[in-house]
Amino acid sequence: MRISRQTFSSATVLSAIALLAIPSSLLGSGGGSSPSPTPPPPVMELTARDHYERGLKLRDKAWELEEKATKEPEKAEKYLKKAGKEFEKAARSQREAIKMDSRMYQAYSSLGYALRRLGDYAGSIKAYDQGLAIEPRYAEAIEYRAEAYLGLGRLDEAKDAYMHLFRADRARADELLEAMQKWVDEKRATAGDQMVEDFAAWVAERTQLAVQTAMVGSGRTW
Amino acid sequence: MNDVPLILRVKFVVPIGISLLLAGCVPGGRSELEEPASVQTMETAAGTGSEPYRWRLPAGFPMPLLPSGNSMNAAKVELGRHLFYDRRLSGNETFSCASCHRQKYAFSDGRVVAEGSTGEKHPRNAMSLTNVAYNRAFAWADPKLSSLEDQALVPMLNEHPVELGLAGRKREILERLAADPEYRTLFSQAFPVPRSIRFEHVVRAIAAFERTLLSGNSAYDRRVFFDEKDALSLSAERGMELFFSQRTRCAECHSGFNFSGTVVFRGGEKLPIEFHNTGLFDLDGEGAYPEPNRGLFEHTRRPEDMGRFKAPTLRNIELTAPYLHDGSATTLEEVIETYAAGGREPGRGNHYKSPLVTGFEISESEIRDLVEFLKSLTDRSFITDARFSDPLQAE
């Protein structure tokens, strides 16, 4: 799974500006004859970016817990429950970020992801839709929204998303195809039907075409 | 001295300053967060100078890799198009680049071997310029030509045989161009600094135009990139399966989005150039190919490079007959039969032959299917696209 690594150098800059703005009386001049009382710590307003980054950290924590669940099957239930809690917190953080900056499409995408992992596919798709309305080229959201479509059995929309990515971002397309194959395998393991088999045939064909058209010499998307 | 100053000749200066300023502008309104790892747009601005060139990349095609000394801009491409079709760009004013690279033949010439401006025959078949922007190597077997700019000089200056016949006549050619008011305008727009018409500008503009010759709108593309189930006939579908099969191994050499040998593109890995001996000749039992068509050997003099040529793109292959480096195969069926036989007699026994050319069983109907598939790589819009056509005829 691809981890979106967002770096915000301006965060550091803004924090530094905030520190400079703190009155010197609060920092203590050291020139008085009697010791000043210890000043209360300055209250730092969290920005949309802070909430967004916090949400990403919580998501990462959830991933770590899921990994632990895989490694320690006897404690899997406990770890997965904890992971769910972290996804809930991540969703809350992203909602805060969106509240403060309604144009932050990355936060919508991360909210969509957290909701999808919590099983709220409809909420997830709504968040992705909102993010993509702001930045329609955001490939991460296109890919993950398609995975939410899979969760709801909206297969035609998932296929459309795949074709879109296949034309423009092969790495994302390949990831989505992998998720589609996983979905097929899971459905077949429980209760496969004709719809699943039709989709399985489509996935098999697209897998073959993906191999045939693999970009020679490409270690990444372009 | 290979430049003709424009400053004395141009009576007015095109107001390029405004477009230069605009080209430097960054669209505002974006959050301070980093740019998304976005889906590539089909049109992307690139280059500096005049109005940026807007790429129209076919679906699934990567962004071409540009050389450091020749960025793209719309004026340069337009100038290049004019030069590409201009017969004044040959010594005797009878030939242009387009004489051997004709749009209706997907920018090849339909001849067995190319013919120069003096009627001299070239030893090899003119290559198609389809998707030449992605070429890792140019010409049939020249490992030293690594850019379109370098390649463009070959037909211009070649003397054995004479092609465009410009050797020793660069200044004369530049004076011809500078005498034309339209060219003075086109050059000043494409190359605002320095304000002179230089031979290197001619070369860069032609290369820039050639890079725009992108072709990826075939029935195959509609089938694969747009999921149009009925884009290919049943025969072509069967042919596609054969093409990618382990039996024929066509895709081992003609691979990727360009159905060709090694390609280069932005963000792609720089892979070695591949050349193949396909078992066409063995004149002396030692693997010899006929002079001067000995492939990579002509450049390296290493015996193992005898008869090694690069695998050209198969896109638009239907339009570029005859085939092979010497134009010795008239039809696609003949090419397939040659590969099915593991080469030609006695070349198939050539001990420098590629291990990929082992021969394979194929029925007549399967050959028809394979040919149908190859024909599905034809992009009719490419040969009618006005952007690539002769500007004088268009006017």
Coordinates of C-alpha atoms in Angstrom, one line a residue:
Chain A
M1 CA 0.0 0.0 0.0
R2 CA 1.3 3.4 -0.9
I3 CA 1.7 5.8 1.9
S4 CA 1.2 9.4 1.0
R5 CA 4.1 11.4 2.3
Q6 CA 3.2 15.0 2.5
T7 CA 5.8 17.4 3.7
F8 CA 5.0 20.9 4.7
S9 CA 8.0 23.1 5.2
S10 CA 5.7 26.1 5.7
A11 CA 4.6 24.5 9.0
T12 CA 8.0 25.0 10.5
V13 CA 8.1 28.6 9.3
L14 CA 4.7 29.4 10.8
S15 CA 5.6 27.9 14.1
A16 CA 8.8 30.0 14.2
I17 CA 6.8 33.1 13.4
A18 CA 4.4 32.2 16.2
L19 CA 7.2 31.9 18.7
L20 CA 8.7 35.2 17.6
A21 CA 5.3 36.9 18.2
I22 CA 5.3 35.8 21.9
P23 CA 5.8 39.0 24.0
S24 CA 9.2 39.1 25.5
S25 CA 7.7 39.6 29.0
L26 CA 6.3 36.1 28.7
L27 CA 9.8 34.7 27.8
G28 CA 11.4 36.6 30.7
S29 CA 13.8 39.4 30.3
G30 CA 16.1 38.3 33.1
G31 CA 16.8 42.0 34.0
G32 CA 14.5 42.4 37.0
S33 CA 15.6 42.3 40.7
S34 CA 13.1 39.8 41.8
P35 CA 12.3 36.6 40.0
S36 CA 9.2 36.8 37.8
P37 CA 6.5 34.2 38.3
T38 CA 6.7 31.3 35.8
P39 CA 4.7 32.4 32.8
P40 CA 1.9 30.2 31.6
P41 CA 2.9 28.3 28.3
P42 CA 1.6 30.1 25.3
V43 CA -1.5 28.7 23.7
M44 CA -0.7 27.6 20.2
E45 CA -3.6 27.5 17.8
L46 CA -3.7 24.4 15.7
T47 CA -3.9 25.1 12.1
A48 CA -5.7 23.0 9.4
R49 CA -2.4 21.7 8.4
D50 CA -1.6 20.6 12.0
H51 CA -4.9 18.7 12.1
Y52 CA -4.2 17.1 8.8
E53 CA -0.8 16.0 9.8
R54 CA -2.1 14.6 13.1
G55 CA -4.7 12.7 11.1
L56 CA -1.9 11.1 9.0
K57 CA 0.0 10.1 12.1
L58 CA -3.1 8.5 13.6
R59 CA -3.6 6.6 10.3
D60 CA 0.0 5.5 10.4
K61 CA -0.5 4.3 14.0
A62 CA -3.6 2.3 12.9
W63 CA -1.5 0.7 10.1
E64 CA 1.1 -0.3 12.7
L65 CA -1.5 -1.9 14.8
E66 CA -2.9 -3.8 11.8
E67 CA 0.6 -5.1 11.1
K68 CA 0.9 -6.2 14.7
A69 CA -2.4 -8.0 14.3
T70 CA -1.0 -9.9 11.3
K71 CA 2.2 -10.8 13.2
E72 CA 0.5 -11.8 16.4
P73 CA -2.8 -13.6 15.4
E74 CA -3.6 -14.5 19.0
K75 CA -3.9 -10.8 19.8
A76 CA -5.3 -9.8 16.5
E77 CA -8.7 -8.9 17.8
K78 CA -7.3 -6.5 20.4
Y79 CA -5.0 -4.8 17.9
L80 CA -7.7 -4.5 15.3
K81 CA -10.0 -2.9 17.8
K82 CA -7.3 -0.4 18.7
A83 CA -6.6 0.2 15.0
G84 CA -10.3 1.1 14.6
K85 CA -10.1 3.6 17.4
E86 CA -7.1 5.2 15.7
F87 CA -9.0 5.4 12.4
E88 CA -11.8 7.1 14.2
K89 CA -9.4 9.6 15.7
A90 CA -7.9 10.1 12.3
A91 CA -11.3 10.9 10.8
R92 CA -12.0 13.4 13.5
S93 CA -8.6 15.2 12.8
Q94 CA -9.3 15.4 9.1
R95 CA -12.8 16.8 9.8
E96 CA -11.2 19.5 12.0
A97 CA -8.7 20.2 9.2
I98 CA -11.6 20.5 6.7
K99 CA -13.5 22.8 9.1
M100 CA -10.5 25.2 9.1
D101 CA -9.7 24.9 5.4
S102 CA -12.5 23.7 3.2
R103 CA -10.2 23.6 0.1
M104 CA -7.8 21.1 1.6
Y105 CA -8.5 18.3 -0.8
Q106 CA -5.9 16.1 0.8
A107 CA -7.8 16.1 4.1
Y108 CA -11.0 15.1 2.3
S109 CA -9.0 12.2 0.7
S110 CA -7.6 11.1 4.1
L111 CA -11.0 11.4 5.7
G112 CA -12.4 9.2 2.9
Y113 CA -9.7 6.7 3.6
A114 CA -10.3 6.6 7.3
L115 CA -14.1 6.2 6.8
R116 CA -13.5 3.4 4.3
R117 CA -11.4 1.6 6.7
L118 CA -14.1 2.0 9.3
G119 CA -16.6 0.4 6.8
D120 CA -18.5 3.7 6.1
Y121 CA -18.3 3.4 2.3
A122 CA -21.0 5.9 1.6
G123 CA -19.3 8.5 3.9
S124 CA -16.0 7.7 2.4
I125 CA -17.2 8.2 -1.2
K126 CA -18.8 11.5 -0.2
A127 CA -15.5 12.7 1.2
Y128 CA -13.6 11.6 -1.9
D129 CA -16.2 13.3 -4.1
Q130 CA -15.7 16.5 -2.2
G131 CA -11.9 16.3 -2.5
L132 CA -12.0 15.5 -6.2
A133 CA -14.4 18.4 -6.8
I134 CA -11.6 20.6 -5.6
E135 CA -8.7 18.7 -7.3
P136 CA -10.0 16.4 -10.0
R137 CA -6.5 15.1 -10.8
Y138 CA -5.8 13.8 -7.3
A139 CA -4.9 10.2 -8.3
E140 CA -4.8 8.9 -4.7
A141 CA -8.5 9.9 -4.2
I142 CA -9.5 8.4 -7.6
E143 CA -7.9 5.1 -6.6
Y144 CA -9.2 4.9 -3.1
R145 CA -12.7 6.1 -4.0
A146 CA -12.7 3.2 -6.5
E147 CA -11.9 0.8 -3.6
A148 CA -14.9 2.3 -1.7
Y149 CA -17.0 1.6 -4.8
L150 CA -15.8 -2.0 -4.6
G151 CA -17.0 -2.1 -1.0
L152 CA -20.5 -1.1 -2.1
G153 CA -20.5 -3.4 -5.1
R154 CA -20.6 -0.4 -7.5
L155 CA -18.4 -2.3 -10.0
D156 CA -19.0 -0.2 -13.1
E157 CA -17.8 2.9 -11.3
A158 CA -14.7 1.1 -10.0
K159 CA -14.0 -0.1 -13.6
D160 CA -14.3 3.4 -14.9
A161 CA -11.9 4.7 -12.3
Y162 CA -9.4 1.9 -13.2
M163 CA -9.5 2.8 -16.9
H164 CA -8.9 6.5 -16.0
L165 CA -5.9 5.6 -14.0
F166 CA -4.7 3.1 -16.6
R167 CA -4.4 5.8 -19.1
A168 CA -2.7 8.3 -16.9
D169 CA -1.1 6.7 -13.7
R170 CA -0.1 3.1 -14.2
A171 CA 1.3 2.7 -10.7
R172 CA -2.1 3.7 -9.2
A173 CA -3.9 1.6 -11.7
D174 CA -1.8 -1.5 -10.8
E175 CA -2.6 -1.0 -7.1
L176 CA -6.3 -0.7 -7.9
L177 CA -6.2 -3.8 -10.0
E178 CA -4.6 -5.6 -7.1
A179 CA -7.4 -4.5 -4.8
M180 CA -9.9 -5.6 -7.4
Q181 CA -8.4 -9.1 -7.5
K182 CA -8.5 -9.2 -3.7
W183 CA -12.1 -8.2 -3.7
V184 CA -12.8 -11.0 -6.3
D185 CA -11.0 -13.6 -4.1
E186 CA -12.9 -12.6 -1.0
K187 CA -16.2 -12.6 -2.7
R188 CA -15.5 -16.0 -4.3
A189 CA -14.5 -17.4 -0.8
T190 CA -17.9 -16.4 0.6
A191 CA -20.7 -16.3 -1.9
G192 CA -19.7 -15.7 -5.5
D193 CA -22.4 -15.0 -8.0
Q194 CA -22.6 -14.2 -11.8
M195 CA -21.8 -10.6 -11.1
V196 CA -18.7 -11.5 -9.3
E197 CA -17.7 -13.9 -12.1
D198 CA -18.2 -11.3 -14.8
F199 CA -16.1 -8.9 -12.8
A200 CA -13.5 -11.6 -12.2
A201 CA -13.3 -12.1 -16.0
W202 CA -12.8 -8.4 -16.6
V203 CA -10.1 -8.2 -13.9
A204 CA -8.3 -11.2 -15.5
E205 CA -8.4 -9.6 -18.9
R206 CA -7.2 -6.3 -17.6
T207 CA -4.4 -8.0 -15.7
Q208 CA -3.2 -9.6 -18.9
L209 CA -3.4 -6.3 -20.8
A210 CA -1.5 -4.6 -18.0
V211 CA 1.3 -7.1 -18.3
Q212 CA 1.4 -6.7 -22.1
T213 CA 1.6 -3.0 -21.9
A214 CA 4.0 -2.8 -19.0
M215 CA 6.3 0.2 -19.5
V216 CA 9.8 -1.1 -20.2
G217 CA 12.3 0.8 -18.1
S218 CA 9.7 2.4 -15.9
G219 CA 10.3 2.1 -12.2
R220 CA 7.5 4.6 -11.5
T221 CA 4.6 6.3 -12.9
W222 CA 5.1 9.4 -15.0
Chain B
M1 CA 30.2 31.3 -39.5
N2 CA 26.9 29.6 -39.6
D3 CA 24.5 32.3 -38.7
V4 CA 22.9 35.2 -40.4
P5 CA 22.1 38.1 -38.2
L6 CA 18.4 39.1 -38.1
I7 CA 19.0 42.5 -36.5
L8 CA 19.9 44.1 -39.8
R9 CA 17.1 42.4 -41.7
V10 CA 14.1 42.5 -39.5
K11 CA 12.1 45.6 -39.8
F12 CA 9.9 45.1 -36.8
V13 CA 10.3 43.1 -33.7
V14 CA 7.5 40.7 -32.7
P15 CA 6.2 41.6 -29.2
I16 CA 7.3 38.5 -27.4
G17 CA 7.9 40.2 -24.1
I18 CA 4.3 39.8 -23.0
S19 CA 4.2 36.1 -23.7
L20 CA 7.6 35.6 -21.9
L21 CA 6.1 37.2 -18.8
L22 CA 2.9 35.1 -19.1
A23 CA 5.0 31.9 -19.5
G24 CA 6.6 32.6 -16.2
C25 CA 3.4 33.0 -14.3
V26 CA 2.3 30.4 -11.9
P27 CA -1.4 29.8 -11.5
G28 CA -2.5 31.2 -8.2
G29 CA -5.1 30.0 -5.7
R30 CA -3.4 26.7 -4.8
S31 CA -3.1 25.7 -1.2
E32 CA 0.4 25.8 0.3
L33 CA 0.2 22.0 0.5
E34 CA 2.3 20.2 -2.1
E35 CA 1.0 19.4 -5.5
P36 CA -1.0 16.2 -5.7
A37 CA 0.6 13.1 -7.2
S38 CA -1.9 13.9 -9.8
V39 CA -3.3 12.1 -12.8
Q40 CA -1.4 13.3 -15.8
T41 CA -3.4 15.7 -17.9
M42 CA -3.5 15.0 -21.6
E43 CA -2.2 18.4 -22.4
T44 CA 0.7 19.7 -20.5
A45 CA 2.5 22.9 -21.0
A46 CA 6.3 22.7 -21.3
G47 CA 9.2 24.8 -22.4
T48 CA 10.1 28.4 -22.2
G49 CA 10.4 31.3 -24.5
S50 CA 7.2 31.9 -26.5
E51 CA 3.9 30.3 -25.8
P52 CA 4.5 26.9 -24.3
Y53 CA 4.0 23.9 -26.4
R54 CA 0.9 22.0 -25.3
W55 CA 1.6 18.3 -25.5
R56 CA -1.3 16.1 -26.6
L57 CA -0.1 12.8 -25.2
P58 CA -2.0 9.8 -26.3
A59 CA -3.5 7.7 -23.5
G60 CA -0.9 5.7 -21.7
F61 CA 2.0 7.5 -23.2
P62 CA 4.6 9.0 -20.9
M63 CA 6.0 12.5 -21.2
P64 CA 8.9 12.6 -23.7
L65 CA 12.4 13.3 -22.3
L66 CA 13.7 16.6 -23.7
P67 CA 17.4 17.3 -24.3
S68 CA 18.8 20.1 -22.1
G69 CA 19.5 22.4 -24.9
N70 CA 16.2 22.3 -26.7
S71 CA 13.1 23.1 -24.8
M72 CA 9.8 23.1 -26.5
N73 CA 7.7 26.1 -27.4
A74 CA 4.9 26.5 -29.9
A75 CA 6.8 28.9 -32.1
K76 CA 9.7 26.6 -32.4
V77 CA 7.5 23.7 -33.3
E78 CA 5.8 25.8 -36.0
L79 CA 9.1 26.9 -37.4
G80 CA 10.2 23.3 -37.4
R81 CA 7.1 22.3 -39.3
H82 CA 7.8 24.9 -42.0
L83 CA 11.5 23.8 -42.3
F84 CA 10.6 20.1 -42.3
Y85 CA 8.5 20.6 -45.5
D86 CA 10.7 23.2 -47.1
R87 CA 12.7 22.2 -50.2
R88 CA 15.0 25.2 -49.8
L89 CA 16.5 23.0 -47.1
S90 CA 18.3 20.9 -49.7
G91 CA 21.3 21.9 -51.8
N92 CA 19.5 21.9 -55.1
E93 CA 16.1 22.9 -53.6
T94 CA 14.4 19.8 -54.7
F95 CA 14.1 17.9 -51.5
S96 CA 12.9 18.4 -47.9
C97 CA 12.8 16.2 -44.8
A98 CA 9.3 15.3 -45.9
S99 CA 10.5 13.9 -49.2
C100 CA 11.6 10.8 -47.3
H101 CA 9.2 11.2 -44.4
R102 CA 5.8 11.6 -45.9
Q103 CA 2.8 12.0 -43.6
K104 CA 0.6 9.6 -45.6
Y105 CA 3.2 6.8 -45.1
A106 CA 3.4 7.6 -41.3
F107 CA 6.5 9.7 -42.1
S108 CA 8.3 7.0 -44.1
D109 CA 8.6 7.1 -47.9
G110 CA 7.1 3.9 -49.3
R111 CA 10.3 3.1 -51.2
V112 CA 12.5 0.0 -50.8
V113 CA 15.4 2.3 -49.9
A114 CA 15.5 6.0 -49.5
E115 CA 16.6 8.3 -52.3
G116 CA 18.5 11.6 -51.9
S117 CA 18.1 15.0 -53.5
T118 CA 20.6 14.1 -56.3
G119 CA 18.9 10.8 -57.0
E120 CA 21.5 8.8 -55.1
K121 CA 20.1 5.7 -53.4
H122 CA 20.5 5.3 -49.6
P123 CA 21.5 1.7 -48.6
R124 CA 18.6 1.5 -46.2
N125 CA 14.9 1.9 -45.9
A126 CA 13.7 5.3 -44.6
M127 CA 12.5 4.9 -41.0
S128 CA 9.1 6.1 -39.8
L129 CA 9.1 9.1 -37.5
T130 CA 6.1 7.7 -35.6
N131 CA 6.7 8.5 -31.9
V132 CA 10.4 9.3 -32.6
A133 CA 10.4 11.5 -29.4
Y134 CA 10.8 8.3 -27.4
N135 CA 13.6 6.8 -29.4
R136 CA 16.7 5.7 -27.5
A137 CA 18.6 5.2 -30.7
F138 CA 18.2 6.7 -34.1
A139 CA 18.7 5.3 -37.6
W140 CA 18.8 1.5 -38.0
A141 CA 22.0 0.8 -36.1
D142 CA 23.9 3.9 -35.1
P143 CA 24.7 3.8 -31.4
K144 CA 26.3 7.2 -31.4
L145 CA 23.1 9.1 -32.4
S146 CA 21.4 9.7 -29.2
S147 CA 19.3 12.7 -29.9
L148 CA 17.0 13.9 -32.7
E149 CA 19.2 17.0 -33.0
D150 CA 22.2 14.8 -33.8
Q151 CA 20.1 12.6 -36.1
A152 CA 18.8 15.5 -38.1
L153 CA 22.3 16.5 -39.1
V154 CA 22.9 13.2 -40.8
P155 CA 20.6 13.6 -43.8
M156 CA 21.5 17.3 -44.0
L157 CA 25.3 16.8 -44.2
N158 CA 25.7 13.3 -45.5
E159 CA 27.8 13.0 -48.6
H160 CA 27.9 9.2 -49.1
P161 CA 25.2 9.1 -50.2
V162 CA 24.0 12.7 -50.6
E163 CA 20.7 13.1 -48.9
L164 CA 19.7 16.8 -48.5
G165 CA 23.1 17.9 -49.8
L166 CA 23.8 20.7 -47.4
A167 CA 27.5 19.8 -46.7
G168 CA 29.5 23.0 -47.2
R169 CA 26.4 25.0 -47.9
K170 CA 25.2 26.0 -44.5
R171 CA 25.6 29.7 -45.0
E172 CA 23.9 29.6 -48.4
I173 CA 20.9 27.8 -46.8
L174 CA 20.7 30.3 -44.0
E175 CA 20.7 33.2 -46.5
R176 CA 17.9 31.6 -48.4
L177 CA 15.9 31.4 -45.2
A178 CA 16.8 34.9 -44.0
A179 CA 15.6 36.3 -47.4
D180 CA 12.1 35.1 -46.6
P181 CA 10.2 37.6 -44.4
E182 CA 8.0 34.8 -43.0
Y183 CA 11.0 32.9 -41.8
R184 CA 12.5 36.0 -40.3
T185 CA 9.3 36.3 -38.2
L186 CA 9.2 32.6 -37.4
F187 CA 12.9 32.5 -36.3
S188 CA 12.6 35.6 -34.1
Q189 CA 9.5 34.1 -32.4
A190 CA 11.1 30.7 -31.9
F191 CA 14.6 32.0 -31.0
P192 CA 14.3 35.5 -29.6
V193 CA 17.9 35.5 -28.4
P194 CA 20.3 35.7 -30.1
R195 CA 18.5 37.5 -32.9
S196 CA 20.0 35.7 -35.8
I197 CA 19.2 32.7 -37.9
R198 CA 21.7 30.0 -37.1
F199 CA 22.1 26.5 -38.4
E200 CA 21.7 25.1 -34.9
H201 CA 18.3 26.9 -34.8
V202 CA 17.3 25.1 -37.9
V203 CA 18.3 21.7 -36.4
R204 CA 16.6 22.4 -33.1
A205 CA 13.4 23.6 -34.6
I206 CA 13.1 20.5 -36.9
A207 CA 13.8 18.2 -33.9
A208 CA 11.2 20.0 -31.9
F209 CA 8.6 19.5 -34.6
E210 CA 9.6 15.8 -35.0
R211 CA 9.1 15.3 -31.2
T212 CA 5.4 16.3 -31.7
L213 CA 4.8 13.4 -34.1
L214 CA 2.9 11.3 -31.5
S215 CA 0.7 8.5 -32.6
G216 CA -1.5 6.5 -30.2
N217 CA -5.0 6.6 -31.5
S218 CA -5.4 3.2 -33.1
A219 CA -8.0 0.5 -32.8
Y220 CA -5.6 -1.3 -30.4
D221 CA -5.5 1.9 -28.2
R222 CA -9.3 2.1 -28.1
R223 CA -9.4 -1.6 -27.1
V224 CA -6.7 -1.4 -24.4
F225 CA -6.9 2.2 -23.1
F226 CA -10.6 2.8 -23.5
D227 CA -11.9 -0.7 -22.9
E228 CA -13.8 -0.7 -26.2
K229 CA -14.6 -4.3 -26.5
D230 CA -15.5 -4.2 -30.2
A231 CA -12.6 -2.0 -31.3
L232 CA -10.7 -5.0 -32.6
S233 CA -12.1 -7.6 -34.9
L234 CA -12.1 -11.2 -33.7
S235 CA -9.2 -11.9 -36.0
A236 CA -7.2 -9.0 -34.6
E237 CA -8.0 -10.2 -31.1
R238 CA -6.6 -13.6 -31.9
G239 CA -3.6 -11.9 -33.5
M240 CA -3.0 -9.9 -30.4
E241 CA -2.9 -13.1 -28.3
L242 CA -0.4 -14.6 -30.8
F243 CA 1.7 -11.4 -30.8
F244 CA 2.1 -11.5 -27.0
S245 CA 2.5 -15.3 -26.9
Q246 CA 5.6 -17.3 -25.9
R247 CA 5.3 -19.0 -29.2
T248 CA 5.9 -16.1 -31.5
R249 CA 7.7 -13.9 -28.9
C250 CA 7.0 -10.8 -31.1
A251 CA 6.7 -8.6 -28.0
E252 CA 10.1 -9.5 -26.7
C253 CA 11.6 -7.0 -29.2
H254 CA 8.6 -4.9 -30.0
S255 CA 7.4 -4.0 -26.5
G256 CA 5.8 -1.4 -24.4
F257 CA 3.5 1.4 -25.4
N258 CA 5.5 2.0 -28.6
F259 CA 5.8 -1.6 -29.7
S260 CA 9.5 -0.9 -30.3
G261 CA 13.0 -1.5 -28.8
T262 CA 14.3 0.6 -26.0
V263 CA 12.6 3.9 -25.4
V264 CA 13.4 6.9 -23.2
F265 CA 10.9 9.1 -21.5
R266 CA 10.7 11.4 -18.5
G267 CA 11.0 9.5 -15.3
G268 CA 12.0 6.3 -17.1
E269 CA 15.1 4.3 -16.5
K270 CA 17.9 4.7 -19.1
L271 CA 18.2 1.2 -20.5
P272 CA 20.8 0.0 -23.0
I273 CA 20.0 0.2 -26.6
E274 CA 19.2 -3.2 -28.1
F275 CA 20.2 -4.4 -31.6
H276 CA 19.3 -7.7 -33.1
N277 CA 20.6 -10.0 -35.8
T278 CA 17.5 -11.6 -37.2
G279 CA 19.2 -14.1 -39.4
L280 CA 18.7 -12.5 -42.7
F281 CA 22.1 -13.1 -44.2
D282 CA 25.2 -15.2 -43.9
L283 CA 27.3 -14.5 -46.9
D284 CA 30.5 -16.3 -46.0
G285 CA 29.5 -18.9 -43.4
E286 CA 31.1 -16.6 -40.9
G287 CA 28.0 -14.5 -40.4
A288 CA 28.7 -11.7 -42.9
Y289 CA 26.0 -9.3 -44.0
P290 CA 26.3 -7.3 -47.3
E291 CA 28.1 -4.0 -47.1
P292 CA 27.3 -1.3 -46.2
N293 CA 24.3 -2.8 -44.4
R294 CA 26.2 -4.7 -41.7
G295 CA 24.3 -3.1 -38.9
L296 CA 26.0 -2.2 -35.6
F297 CA 29.2 -3.7 -37.0
E298 CA 29.6 -0.7 -39.3
H299 CA 30.1 1.4 -36.2
T300 CA 31.9 -0.9 -33.7
R301 CA 33.7 -3.4 -36.0
R302 CA 33.1 -6.1 -33.5
P303 CA 32.2 -9.4 -35.2
E304 CA 29.4 -10.1 -32.7
D305 CA 27.7 -6.9 -33.9
M306 CA 27.4 -8.1 -37.4
G307 CA 23.9 -7.7 -38.8
R308 CA 22.5 -6.2 -35.6
F309 CA 19.8 -3.6 -36.2
K310 CA 17.3 -2.0 -33.8
A311 CA 13.7 -3.1 -33.6
P312 CA 11.6 -0.2 -35.0
T313 CA 8.1 0.7 -33.7
L314 CA 5.3 -1.4 -35.1
R315 CA 2.8 1.5 -34.7
N316 CA 1.5 2.4 -38.1
I317 CA 3.5 -0.5 -39.6
E318 CA 0.7 -1.1 -42.1
L319 CA 1.6 2.2 -43.7
T320 CA 5.4 1.9 -43.8
A321 CA 6.0 -1.0 -46.3
P322 CA 8.3 -2.3 -47.5
Y323 CA 9.9 -3.7 -44.4
L324 CA 13.2 -4.6 -42.7
H325 CA 16.4 -2.4 -42.8
D326 CA 16.9 -2.9 -46.5
G327 CA 13.3 -2.9 -47.5
S328 CA 13.6 -6.4 -48.7
A329 CA 10.2 -7.7 -47.4
T330 CA 7.3 -6.4 -49.4
T331 CA 4.5 -7.4 -47.0
L332 CA 3.8 -8.0 -43.4
E333 CA 3.0 -11.6 -44.2
E334 CA 6.5 -12.0 -45.7
V335 CA 8.1 -10.6 -42.5
I336 CA 6.1 -13.0 -40.3
E337 CA 7.0 -15.9 -42.5
T338 CA 10.7 -14.9 -42.3
Y339 CA 10.6 -14.8 -38.5
A340 CA 8.5 -18.0 -38.3
A341 CA 11.3 -19.7 -40.3
G342 CA 13.9 -18.4 -37.9
G343 CA 15.4 -16.1 -40.6
R344 CA 16.2 -16.5 -44.2
E345 CA 18.2 -19.2 -45.8
P346 CA 21.2 -19.3 -45.2
G347 CA 21.0 -16.4 -42.7
R348 CA 19.0 -18.4 -40.3
G349 CA 22.2 -20.3 -39.5
N350 CA 24.1 -17.1 -38.8
H351 CA 26.0 -17.7 -35.6
Y352 CA 25.5 -14.1 -34.5
K353 CA 21.7 -14.5 -34.8
S354 CA 19.7 -13.4 -31.8
P355 CA 18.6 -16.2 -29.5
L356 CA 15.1 -14.7 -29.7
V357 CA 14.8 -15.6 -33.4
T358 CA 14.3 -19.3 -33.1
G359 CA 11.4 -19.7 -35.5
F360 CA 7.9 -20.9 -34.6
E361 CA 5.0 -22.9 -36.0
I362 CA 2.2 -20.8 -37.5
S363 CA -0.7 -21.5 -39.8
E364 CA -1.9 -19.4 -42.6
S365 CA -4.9 -18.3 -40.8
E366 CA -2.8 -17.4 -37.8
I367 CA -0.6 -15.3 -40.0
R368 CA -3.7 -13.5 -41.2
D369 CA -4.7 -12.9 -37.6
L370 CA -1.3 -11.5 -36.7
V371 CA -1.4 -9.2 -39.7
E372 CA -4.9 -8.1 -38.6
F373 CA -3.5 -7.2 -35.2
L374 CA -0.6 -5.3 -36.7
K375 CA -3.0 -3.4 -38.8
S376 CA -5.0 -2.5 -35.7
L377 CA -1.9 -0.4 -34.7
T378 CA -2.7 2.0 -37.5
D379 CA -3.6 5.5 -36.4
R380 CA -5.5 7.1 -39.3
S381 CA -5.7 10.4 -37.4
F382 CA -1.9 10.6 -37.4
I383 CA -1.7 10.8 -41.1
T384 CA -4.5 13.4 -41.5
D385 CA -3.6 15.5 -38.5
A386 CA -3.3 19.1 -39.8
R387 CA -0.7 19.9 -37.1
F388 CA 1.7 17.6 -38.8
S389 CA 1.0 18.5 -42.4
D390 CA 2.7 20.8 -44.9
P391 CA 2.0 24.3 -43.8
L392 CA 2.2 25.7 -47.3
Q393 CA -0.4 23.2 -48.5
A394 CA -2.6 24.0 -45.5
E395 CA -2.5 27.7 -46.4

